[in-house]
Every structure is written in C-alpha cells, then in structure tokens.
Amino acid sequence: EDQVTQSPEALRLQEGESSSLNCSYTVSGLRGLFWYRQDPGKGPEFLFTLYSAGEEKEKERLKATLTKKESFLHITAPKPEDSATYLCAVRGKAAGNKLTFGGGTRVLVKP
Amino acid sequence: DVKVTQSSRYLVKRTGEKVFLECVQDMDHENMFWYRQDPGLGLRLIYFSYDVKMKEKGDIPEGYSVSREKKERFSLILESASTNQTSMYLCASSAGYLNTEAFFGQGTRLTVV
C-alpha cells in the first residue's frame, strides 16, 4: 500500500525567510510524485510533477526536488501570498490511476 | 486551461435526503475522481471512473454511489445523507494515460443537518 507522510504539519515563516517542506513516501514503483497548493475553502491547484530521483522543477519562489524516498518543496524568500496548505501525492505502479495524498503542510507567511 | 467545475460551492441537506453532487470537466479527460477532505484525515478517494459507465471503488465508498453517463460528467450520489457525510467534496480529472497530474474542481462544502 502506498503511503505519504508530510512534515511539518504547520510552518510559520517571516516574509523572506526561506524554508523546506518534506514529503516522505513509500510506493511500489513510483509513477509520479505531485505537489499541489490549496487555499482555504478551495480545491487543490496543481504545481509540479516529478518522475525520477534527481529531478527538479521550479516555479517562481517554489522548487521541488525528488529522491528515492522523499521530496522537498523549497520556498525561497516567501511572500504572504505563498500562505497555503501544500499537498504531496504519489501514484504507484500498483495503484493504477489513483493518487495517495499526504496530510499536507500549512504554511503561514507573516509580513 | 483545464477546467473542472462542481455544481455547488455550498450545500445544506437534511439527514436521509438523497444528494447529488455534479462535476463537469472540459478537457476530454478519461479519468474522473471523487474525494472527500476532512481535517486530520486528508484527502480520501471515494470513487473513480476511467471511462464512461465504468467505475471503481476507492478507499471509502460506503454510503456513496456514482454515475458517469457522459465522458465530461461525473456525479456523486449520497443515497441517504447522514451527518457523518458532512465534509468538503472534491472532484478531479486526469488524462487517460498514466503518470499525468489530476486537476481539481473548487470543491463543494456539504453540511448534513
């Protein structure tokens, strides 16, 4: 059974204070690791897909990296508008089209 | 832009009512999903469909059914709503080939009283 654990559960940052979110996963045959951003009361918004260890993707102040056991979402010089819950999900070989989500990390960036 | 649209943002229903949640996507995606999201429990898959009239149970199908009569539309049905089905419901879709990302709708906050 695929499993995803995200840490920390919550993160409070000052504006400009860079940090990293962790997503640890156990999957039989990774078919993709996905990062989403979710604002309160809204659906998750797709950010990145990573497929193999060593891969990196960037978008504005966000950078996602992948190893064989975990993924990191680095937030560089965050702004208050980066405040959101960040979700990690994996698709394993045995799961077909299904995604397994982690519990998310709530990020609050204070000005 | 991919668009997944859920018919309601907020719904309030009474215990025992039959409830329909509708989802439409405009990207000709083969796969469609229904999740519920609860504090402390994360996103949990209720049902998914990989083709018209095809469906598979997810992790928590009890008390729910689904219908997919057209490719673009996926409906979640609560046969007899109960208070423990109060939740945020999220619809998603993805292309038929594996490894692609899923796109989500804006969510329906359902309250059963």
Short mmCIF file of C-alpha atoms in Angstrom, two decimals:
data_model
loop_
_atom_site.label_atom_id
_atom_site.label_comp_id
_atom_site.label_asym_id
_atom_site.label_seq_id
_atom_site.Cartn_x
_atom_site.Cartn_y
_atom_site.Cartn_z
CA GLU A 1 0.00 0.00 0.00
CA ASP A 2 1.33 3.42 -0.97
CA GLN A 3 1.98 5.82 1.91
CA VAL A 4 2.81 9.52 2.08
CA THR A 5 3.86 11.47 5.16
CA GLN A 6 4.36 15.22 5.12
CA SER A 7 6.25 17.29 7.68
CA PRO A 8 5.95 19.60 9.41
CA GLU A 9 2.19 19.80 9.80
CA ALA A 10 2.40 23.56 10.09
CA LEU A 11 5.06 26.17 9.38
CA ARG A 12 5.13 29.83 10.33
CA LEU A 13 7.61 31.95 8.41
CA GLN A 14 8.55 35.58 8.29
CA GLU A 15 8.41 37.16 4.87
CA GLY A 16 11.75 36.43 3.17
CA GLU A 17 12.61 33.50 5.47
CA SER A 18 13.33 30.53 3.19
CA SER A 19 12.36 27.02 4.29
CA SER A 20 11.66 23.50 3.06
CA LEU A 21 8.70 21.14 3.30
CA ASN A 22 9.22 17.40 3.37
CA CYS A 23 7.23 14.62 1.72
CA SER A 24 8.33 11.08 2.58
CA TYR A 25 6.81 8.28 0.57
CA THR A 26 6.64 4.53 0.29
CA VAL A 27 5.45 3.24 -3.04
CA SER A 28 5.88 0.18 -5.17
CA GLY A 29 7.10 1.56 -8.48
CA LEU A 30 6.76 5.34 -8.50
CA ARG A 31 4.73 6.60 -11.44
CA GLY A 32 4.79 10.23 -10.37
CA LEU A 33 5.01 12.49 -7.33
CA PHE A 34 2.75 15.54 -7.40
CA TRP A 35 2.74 18.78 -5.45
CA TYR A 36 -0.40 20.86 -5.02
CA ARG A 37 -1.22 24.14 -3.34
CA GLN A 38 -4.57 24.53 -1.59
CA ASP A 39 -6.06 27.79 -0.36
CA PRO A 40 -8.72 27.69 2.38
CA GLY A 41 -12.11 26.60 1.08
CA LYS A 42 -10.82 25.87 -2.42
CA GLY A 43 -9.72 22.85 -4.43
CA PRO A 44 -6.04 21.91 -4.75
CA GLU A 45 -4.13 23.69 -7.51
CA PHE A 46 -1.53 21.65 -9.39
CA LEU A 47 2.09 22.81 -9.03
CA PHE A 48 4.59 20.15 -10.12
CA THR A 49 5.07 16.56 -11.22
CA LEU A 50 8.33 14.71 -10.56
CA TYR A 51 9.04 11.29 -12.00
CA SER A 52 12.55 10.18 -11.12
CA ALA A 53 15.18 10.69 -8.43
CA GLY A 54 17.33 13.72 -9.09
CA GLU A 55 14.62 15.59 -10.94
CA GLU A 56 13.91 19.22 -10.03
CA LYS A 57 11.15 21.62 -11.02
CA GLU A 58 10.85 25.35 -10.33
CA LYS A 59 8.06 27.89 -10.41
CA GLU A 60 8.60 31.40 -9.10
CA ARG A 61 9.69 31.03 -5.44
CA LEU A 62 8.99 27.29 -5.32
CA LYS A 63 11.37 24.48 -6.16
CA ALA A 64 10.56 20.79 -5.88
CA THR A 65 13.17 18.05 -5.70
CA LEU A 66 12.93 14.26 -5.58
CA THR A 67 14.97 11.42 -4.13
CA LYS A 68 14.10 7.72 -3.96
CA LYS A 69 12.41 8.15 -0.58
CA GLU A 70 11.32 11.76 -0.30
CA SER A 71 10.57 15.02 -1.99
CA PHE A 72 11.22 18.54 -0.80
CA LEU A 73 9.39 21.71 -1.64
CA HIS A 74 11.72 24.64 -1.10
CA ILE A 75 10.19 28.07 -0.65
CA THR A 76 12.72 30.81 -1.32
CA ALA A 77 12.15 34.29 0.13
CA PRO A 78 8.43 33.64 0.68
CA LYS A 79 5.78 36.33 0.50
CA PRO A 80 2.46 36.44 2.37
CA GLU A 81 0.67 35.26 -0.79
CA ASP A 82 2.57 31.96 -0.50
CA SER A 83 0.49 31.18 2.59
CA ALA A 84 -1.47 28.00 1.82
CA THR A 85 -1.57 24.28 2.50
CA TYR A 86 0.85 22.33 0.34
CA LEU A 87 -0.14 18.77 -0.52
CA CYS A 88 2.04 15.96 -1.79
CA ALA A 89 0.66 12.91 -3.60
CA VAL A 90 2.11 9.81 -5.25
CA ARG A 91 0.93 7.43 -7.91
CA GLY A 92 2.37 3.95 -7.60
CA LYS A 93 2.53 1.19 -10.16
CA ALA A 94 0.01 -0.97 -8.36
CA ALA A 95 -2.48 1.85 -7.85
CA GLY A 96 -3.25 2.45 -11.49
CA ASN A 97 -4.69 5.94 -11.85
CA LYS A 98 -5.20 6.53 -8.14
CA LEU A 99 -3.30 9.11 -6.13
CA THR A 100 -2.35 8.74 -2.46
CA PHE A 101 -2.14 12.05 -0.62
CA GLY A 102 -0.20 13.14 2.42
CA GLY A 103 -1.81 15.17 5.17
CA GLY A 104 -0.38 18.46 3.93
CA THR A 105 1.75 21.24 5.41
CA ARG A 106 0.00 24.50 6.37
CA VAL A 107 2.31 27.41 5.62
CA LEU A 108 1.73 30.88 7.04
CA VAL A 109 3.99 33.69 5.88
CA LYS A 110 3.80 36.80 8.02
CA PRO A 111 4.77 40.22 6.64
CA ASP B 1 -6.67 26.00 -19.07
CA VAL B 2 -8.13 22.84 -17.64
CA LYS B 3 -11.47 23.47 -16.05
CA VAL B 4 -13.20 21.19 -13.57
CA THR B 5 -16.47 22.64 -12.39
CA GLN B 6 -18.53 21.46 -9.45
CA SER B 7 -22.17 22.41 -9.47
CA SER B 8 -22.32 23.92 -5.98
CA ARG B 9 -19.86 25.59 -3.63
CA TYR B 10 -22.06 25.11 -0.58
CA LEU B 11 -24.93 22.74 0.14
CA VAL B 12 -27.04 22.14 3.22
CA LYS B 13 -29.13 18.97 3.26
CA ARG B 14 -31.23 17.12 5.79
CA THR B 15 -30.48 13.67 7.16
CA GLY B 16 -31.99 11.00 4.96
CA GLU B 17 -32.14 13.12 1.82
CA LYS B 18 -30.75 11.84 -1.47
CA VAL B 19 -27.98 14.22 -2.53
CA PHE B 20 -26.44 14.69 -5.96
CA LEU B 21 -23.06 16.36 -6.46
CA GLU B 22 -22.23 17.12 -10.06
CA CYS B 23 -18.85 17.60 -11.71
CA VAL B 24 -18.04 18.59 -15.28
CA GLN B 25 -14.63 18.78 -16.96
CA ASP B 26 -13.82 20.38 -20.29
CA MET B 27 -10.51 18.70 -21.19
CA ASP B 28 -11.82 15.42 -22.61
CA HIS B 29 -10.16 13.55 -19.73
CA GLU B 30 -10.80 9.84 -19.41
CA ASN B 31 -10.34 9.65 -15.64
CA MET B 32 -12.53 11.34 -13.07
CA PHE B 33 -12.39 11.11 -9.28
CA TRP B 34 -14.39 12.00 -6.19
CA TYR B 35 -12.55 12.72 -2.93
CA ARG B 36 -13.65 13.94 0.43
CA GLN B 37 -11.41 16.07 2.61
CA ASP B 38 -11.70 16.24 6.38
CA PRO B 39 -9.44 17.91 8.95
CA GLY B 40 -6.82 15.50 10.18
CA LEU B 41 -7.76 12.84 7.63
CA GLY B 42 -6.60 14.49 4.42
CA LEU B 43 -8.00 13.61 1.01
CA ARG B 44 -9.63 10.22 0.74
CA LEU B 45 -10.77 8.66 -2.51
CA ILE B 46 -14.44 7.71 -2.66
CA TYR B 47 -14.86 6.51 -6.24
CA PHE B 48 -13.22 6.95 -9.58
CA SER B 49 -14.06 6.32 -13.20
CA TYR B 50 -11.70 5.61 -16.08
CA ASP B 51 -14.31 5.59 -18.83
CA VAL B 52 -17.95 6.25 -19.48
CA LYS B 53 -20.15 3.90 -17.46
CA MET B 54 -17.07 2.46 -15.75
CA LYS B 55 -16.42 2.96 -12.05
CA GLU B 56 -14.23 1.62 -9.31
CA LYS B 57 -14.45 1.91 -5.56
CA GLY B 58 -11.90 3.98 -3.78
CA ASP B 59 -10.95 3.77 -0.14
CA ILE B 60 -14.26 4.89 1.40
CA PRO B 61 -17.17 4.04 -0.93
CA GLU B 62 -19.71 3.13 1.75
CA GLY B 63 -22.81 5.30 1.62
CA TYR B 64 -21.97 6.67 -1.83
CA SER B 65 -22.60 5.77 -5.44
CA VAL B 66 -21.53 7.38 -8.70
CA SER B 67 -22.76 7.82 -12.24
CA ARG B 68 -20.86 8.55 -15.42
CA GLU B 69 -23.18 8.61 -18.40
CA LYS B 70 -21.11 11.09 -20.42
CA LYS B 71 -17.35 11.47 -20.60
CA GLU B 72 -17.33 15.02 -19.27
CA ARG B 73 -19.67 14.50 -16.31
CA PHE B 74 -19.22 12.51 -13.10
CA SER B 75 -21.86 12.53 -10.40
CA LEU B 76 -21.55 11.56 -6.76
CA ILE B 77 -24.73 10.37 -5.07
CA LEU B 78 -25.36 10.16 -1.36
CA GLU B 79 -28.21 7.68 -1.20
CA SER B 80 -29.37 8.71 2.28
CA ALA B 81 -27.34 11.57 3.68
CA SER B 82 -26.04 11.28 7.21
CA THR B 83 -24.33 13.79 9.47
CA ASN B 84 -21.02 11.94 9.17
CA GLN B 85 -21.03 12.80 5.47
CA THR B 86 -20.63 16.47 6.29
CA SER B 87 -17.39 17.29 4.50
CA MET B 88 -15.62 19.06 1.67
CA TYR B 89 -16.10 17.08 -1.56
CA LEU B 90 -13.58 17.45 -4.34
CA CYS B 91 -13.87 16.29 -7.93
CA ALA B 92 -10.78 15.79 -10.11
CA SER B 93 -9.96 14.66 -13.61
CA SER B 94 -6.86 13.45 -15.43
CA ALA B 95 -5.91 12.26 -18.89
CA GLY B 96 -6.19 8.59 -19.66
CA TYR B 97 -2.53 7.80 -20.00
CA LEU B 98 -0.72 7.10 -16.75
CA ASN B 99 1.56 9.43 -14.85
CA THR B 100 -0.31 12.61 -15.60
CA GLU B 101 -1.44 15.08 -13.00
CA ALA B 102 -5.00 15.41 -11.79
CA PHE B 103 -6.84 18.73 -11.85
CA PHE B 104 -9.34 19.59 -9.17
CA GLY B 105 -12.59 21.49 -9.01
CA GLN B 106 -13.25 24.23 -6.48
CA GLY B 107 -14.92 21.89 -4.01
CA THR B 108 -18.40 21.53 -2.54
CA ARG B 109 -18.81 22.12 1.17
CA LEU B 110 -21.70 19.82 2.17
CA THR B 111 -23.37 20.13 5.54
CA VAL B 112 -25.89 17.48 6.58
CA VAL B 113 -28.17 18.54 9.41
#
